[in-house]
mmCIF file of C-alpha atoms in Angstrom:
data_model
loop_
_atom_site.group_PDB
_atom_site.id
_atom_site.type_symbol
_atom_site.label_atom_id
_atom_site.label_comp_id
_atom_site.label_asym_id
_atom_site.label_seq_id
_atom_site.Cartn_x
_atom_site.Cartn_y
_atom_site.Cartn_z
ATOM 1 C CA UNK A 1 36.303 10.240 -26.229
ATOM 2 C CA UNK A 2 36.780 6.560 -25.440
ATOM 3 C CA UNK A 3 40.378 5.380 -25.026
ATOM 4 C CA UNK A 4 40.819 1.734 -26.097
ATOM 5 C CA UNK A 5 42.012 -0.575 -23.309
ATOM 6 C CA UNK A 6 41.752 2.183 -20.657
ATOM 7 C CA UNK A 7 39.371 0.159 -18.500
ATOM 8 C CA UNK A 8 40.882 -3.272 -19.199
ATOM 9 C CA UNK A 9 42.270 -5.077 -16.149
ATOM 10 C CA UNK A 10 46.044 -5.064 -15.648
ATOM 11 C CA UNK A 11 47.677 -8.496 -15.726
ATOM 12 C CA UNK A 12 51.173 -9.169 -14.398
ATOM 13 C CA UNK A 13 52.977 -11.315 -16.962
ATOM 14 C CA UNK A 14 56.339 -11.579 -15.149
ATOM 15 C CA UNK A 15 57.936 -9.969 -12.108
ATOM 16 C CA UNK A 16 61.592 -9.683 -11.190
ATOM 17 C CA UNK A 17 63.461 -7.812 -8.469
ATOM 18 C CA UNK A 18 63.421 -4.445 -10.285
ATOM 19 C CA UNK A 19 60.906 -4.680 -13.148
ATOM 20 C CA UNK A 20 57.442 -6.052 -13.865
ATOM 21 C CA UNK A 21 56.019 -6.811 -17.304
ATOM 22 C CA UNK A 22 52.319 -6.112 -17.548
ATOM 23 C CA UNK A 23 49.475 -6.379 -20.010
ATOM 24 C CA UNK A 24 46.393 -4.166 -20.180
ATOM 25 C CA UNK A 25 44.066 -5.108 -23.015
ATOM 26 C CA UNK A 26 46.238 -5.207 -26.140
ATOM 27 C CA UNK A 27 49.139 -3.259 -24.566
ATOM 28 C CA UNK A 28 52.239 -4.857 -23.091
ATOM 29 C CA UNK A 29 54.563 -2.659 -21.038
ATOM 30 C CA UNK A 30 57.173 -2.606 -18.297
ATOM 31 C CA UNK A 31 56.951 -1.004 -14.838
ATOM 32 C CA UNK A 32 59.339 -0.662 -11.907
ATOM 33 C CA UNK A 33 58.773 -3.194 -9.126
ATOM 34 C CA UNK A 34 57.817 -2.268 -5.554
ATOM 35 C CA UNK A 35 56.889 1.329 -6.451
ATOM 36 C CA UNK A 36 60.534 2.322 -6.944
ATOM 37 C CA UNK A 37 61.000 5.507 -8.959
ATOM 38 C CA UNK A 38 64.040 7.122 -10.557
ATOM 39 C CA UNK A 39 65.800 10.480 -10.314
ATOM 40 C CA UNK A 40 67.907 11.979 -13.103
ATOM 41 C CA UNK A 41 70.321 14.718 -12.067
ATOM 42 C CA UNK A 42 71.180 17.774 -14.126
ATOM 43 C CA UNK A 43 74.378 18.725 -12.282
ATOM 44 C CA UNK A 44 75.681 22.117 -13.430
ATOM 45 C CA UNK A 45 78.592 24.059 -12.032
ATOM 46 C CA UNK A 46 80.411 27.168 -13.261
ATOM 47 C CA UNK A 47 79.356 26.670 -16.879
ATOM 48 C CA UNK A 48 79.965 22.905 -16.882
ATOM 49 C CA UNK A 49 77.669 19.908 -16.716
ATOM 50 C CA UNK A 50 78.533 16.560 -15.143
ATOM 51 C CA UNK A 51 77.780 13.532 -17.323
ATOM 52 C CA UNK A 52 78.378 9.845 -16.740
ATOM 53 C CA UNK A 53 79.149 6.972 -19.041
ATOM 54 C CA UNK A 54 78.538 3.369 -18.133
ATOM 55 C CA UNK A 55 78.024 0.007 -19.763
ATOM 56 C CA UNK A 56 74.336 -0.821 -20.210
ATOM 57 C CA UNK A 57 73.606 -4.508 -20.701
ATOM 58 C CA UNK A 58 70.287 -3.980 -22.586
ATOM 59 C CA UNK A 59 72.170 -1.879 -25.161
ATOM 60 C CA UNK A 60 75.300 -4.022 -25.254
ATOM 61 C CA UNK A 61 77.507 -0.928 -25.089
ATOM 62 C CA UNK A 62 78.403 2.144 -23.069
ATOM 63 C CA UNK A 63 75.852 4.938 -22.766
ATOM 64 C CA UNK A 64 76.393 8.649 -22.084
ATOM 65 C CA UNK A 65 73.829 9.877 -19.567
ATOM 66 C CA UNK A 66 72.937 12.293 -16.831
ATOM 67 C CA UNK A 67 73.798 10.882 -13.410
ATOM 68 C CA UNK A 68 70.745 9.019 -12.126
ATOM 69 C CA UNK A 69 69.547 6.489 -9.618
ATOM 70 C CA UNK A 70 66.624 4.844 -7.945
ATOM 71 C CA UNK A 71 64.476 6.545 -5.338
ATOM 72 C CA UNK A 72 63.565 4.342 -2.402
ATOM 73 C CA UNK A 73 65.916 1.445 -3.074
ATOM 74 C CA UNK A 74 68.141 2.451 -0.136
ATOM 75 C CA UNK A 75 66.253 5.206 1.680
ATOM 76 C CA UNK A 76 62.914 3.454 1.989
ATOM 77 C CA UNK A 77 59.551 4.044 0.326
ATOM 78 C CA UNK A 78 59.231 7.597 1.664
ATOM 79 C CA UNK A 79 62.640 8.782 0.379
ATOM 80 C CA UNK A 80 62.411 12.065 -1.531
ATOM 81 C CA UNK A 81 63.729 12.558 -5.050
ATOM 82 C CA UNK A 82 66.101 15.219 -3.729
ATOM 83 C CA UNK A 83 67.580 12.927 -1.060
ATOM 84 C CA UNK A 84 68.075 10.080 -3.528
ATOM 85 C CA UNK A 85 69.543 12.457 -6.113
ATOM 86 C CA UNK A 86 72.077 13.831 -3.617
ATOM 87 C CA UNK A 87 73.152 10.311 -2.667
ATOM 88 C CA UNK A 88 73.381 9.106 -6.267
ATOM 89 C CA UNK A 89 75.240 12.213 -7.458
ATOM 90 C CA UNK A 90 77.955 11.669 -4.869
ATOM 91 C CA UNK A 91 78.176 7.893 -5.460
ATOM 92 C CA UNK A 92 78.333 8.166 -9.247
ATOM 93 C CA UNK A 93 80.328 11.364 -9.762
ATOM 94 C CA UNK A 94 82.093 12.236 -6.498
ATOM 95 C CA UNK A 95 80.345 15.641 -6.407
ATOM 96 C CA UNK A 96 78.195 16.950 -3.554
ATOM 97 C CA UNK A 97 75.583 19.600 -4.333
ATOM 98 C CA UNK A 98 74.825 22.599 -2.113
ATOM 99 C CA UNK A 99 71.386 22.975 -3.750
ATOM 100 C CA UNK A 100 69.024 20.452 -5.303
ATOM 101 C CA UNK A 101 65.665 21.403 -6.762
ATOM 102 C CA UNK A 102 63.082 19.307 -8.579
ATOM 103 C CA UNK A 103 62.345 20.483 -12.115
ATOM 104 C CA UNK A 104 59.489 18.044 -12.732
ATOM 105 C CA UNK A 105 58.383 14.509 -13.541
ATOM 106 C CA UNK A 106 59.060 13.126 -17.023
ATOM 107 C CA UNK A 107 58.409 9.927 -18.976
ATOM 108 C CA UNK A 108 61.087 8.657 -21.343
ATOM 109 C CA UNK A 109 59.276 6.019 -23.429
ATOM 110 C CA UNK A 110 55.558 6.096 -22.520
ATOM 111 C CA UNK A 111 54.485 3.691 -25.265
ATOM 112 C CA UNK A 112 56.508 0.902 -23.713
ATOM 113 C CA UNK A 113 57.429 1.807 -20.125
ATOM 114 C CA UNK A 114 55.253 3.279 -17.362
ATOM 115 C CA UNK A 115 58.332 4.472 -15.441
ATOM 116 C CA UNK A 116 58.736 8.153 -14.791
ATOM 117 C CA UNK A 117 61.753 9.987 -13.466
ATOM 118 C CA UNK A 118 62.082 13.087 -11.359
ATOM 119 C CA UNK A 119 64.458 15.505 -13.035
ATOM 120 C CA UNK A 120 66.410 17.452 -10.432
ATOM 121 C CA UNK A 121 68.893 20.267 -10.889
ATOM 122 C CA UNK A 122 71.994 20.155 -8.684
ATOM 123 C CA UNK A 123 74.139 23.274 -8.255
ATOM 124 C CA UNK A 124 76.916 24.499 -5.988
ATOM 125 C CA UNK A 125 79.010 21.406 -6.613
ATOM 126 C CA UNK A 126 82.009 20.419 -4.518
ATOM 127 C CA UNK A 127 84.281 17.506 -5.465
ATOM 128 C CA UNK A 128 84.369 15.209 -2.417
ATOM 129 C CA UNK A 129 85.424 11.883 -3.924
ATOM 130 C CA UNK A 130 86.320 9.945 -7.036
ATOM 131 C CA UNK A 131 82.807 8.824 -7.957
ATOM 132 C CA UNK A 132 82.574 5.846 -10.279
ATOM 133 C CA UNK A 133 79.597 4.238 -8.578
ATOM 134 C CA UNK A 134 79.426 1.367 -6.158
ATOM 135 C CA UNK A 135 80.589 -2.200 -6.554
ATOM 136 C CA UNK A 136 80.980 -3.107 -10.211
ATOM 137 C CA UNK A 137 79.224 -0.046 -11.707
ATOM 138 C CA UNK A 138 82.490 1.261 -13.253
ATOM 139 C CA UNK A 139 81.073 4.706 -14.083
ATOM 140 C CA UNK A 140 83.195 7.149 -16.076
ATOM 141 C CA UNK A 141 82.645 10.776 -15.034
ATOM 142 C CA UNK A 142 82.825 13.602 -17.592
ATOM 143 C CA UNK A 143 82.838 17.324 -16.782
ATOM 144 C CA UNK A 144 81.870 19.124 -19.995
ATOM 145 C CA UNK A 145 81.549 22.848 -20.712
ATOM 146 C CA UNK A 146 77.928 23.597 -21.617
ATOM 147 C CA UNK A 147 79.083 25.203 -24.869
ATOM 148 C CA UNK A 148 80.911 21.996 -25.822
ATOM 149 C CA UNK A 149 78.104 19.512 -25.112
ATOM 150 C CA UNK A 150 77.018 19.092 -28.762
ATOM 151 C CA UNK A 151 80.567 18.377 -29.930
ATOM 152 C CA UNK A 152 81.210 16.071 -26.967
ATOM 153 C CA UNK A 153 78.019 14.084 -27.636
ATOM 154 C CA UNK A 154 78.869 13.834 -31.357
ATOM 155 C CA UNK A 155 82.383 12.598 -30.543
ATOM 156 C CA UNK A 156 81.126 9.949 -28.100
ATOM 157 C CA UNK A 157 78.454 8.833 -30.600
ATOM 158 C CA UNK A 158 81.132 8.537 -33.317
ATOM 159 C CA UNK A 159 83.058 6.245 -30.957
ATOM 160 C CA UNK A 160 80.028 3.945 -30.640
ATOM 161 C CA UNK A 161 78.700 5.229 -27.314
ATOM 162 C CA UNK A 162 74.883 5.247 -27.006
ATOM 163 C CA UNK A 163 73.312 8.598 -26.078
ATOM 164 C CA UNK A 164 70.514 8.792 -23.502
ATOM 165 C CA UNK A 165 67.461 10.738 -24.722
ATOM 166 C CA UNK A 166 67.611 13.018 -21.674
ATOM 167 C CA UNK A 167 70.698 14.678 -23.155
ATOM 168 C CA UNK A 168 68.420 16.306 -25.733
ATOM 169 C CA UNK A 169 67.586 19.015 -23.187
ATOM 170 C CA UNK A 170 71.274 19.935 -23.015
ATOM 171 C CA UNK A 171 71.559 19.969 -26.795
ATOM 172 C CA UNK A 172 68.598 22.349 -27.114
ATOM 173 C CA UNK A 173 69.470 24.445 -24.053
ATOM 174 C CA UNK A 174 65.848 24.129 -22.899
ATOM 175 C CA UNK A 175 66.715 23.695 -19.211
ATOM 176 C CA UNK A 176 68.602 26.967 -18.990
ATOM 177 C CA UNK A 177 66.179 29.361 -20.687
#
């Protein structure tokens, strides 16, 4: 089967510090610059999950999300997803994980963005700081009982908070089965 535009050359339309807009045949899409990848962290501890909420400029409002961060932006091109996830978890939430394991690679919006993220599971959490991110990130940390996630998400949505698609796995319980 022939896939339209599969063999078309890739053109860079614009490049910034963190993203690149590209065109391949009729398709326009966005990629991360410099080969940087992302890690999303499913941090679970004693029946609770750690979530973060932060203002996202592209949405124009706060968004409820899993803790996450870039791989390789501080640790170099050979930084592992697990190392980046451990660093980001502590920076954003103030929790340190005793165990971090990669669940797999996922794509959040493959019709528009080529970016993938490594989903990691962090367990054995110890509170070692306040979290909140670095600089002006102003991250709000939520510790939510797994059984209360659906109600918590509904309440935040009702208050106008955007909900990251990765929270669907918590709502379906698919990561714990």
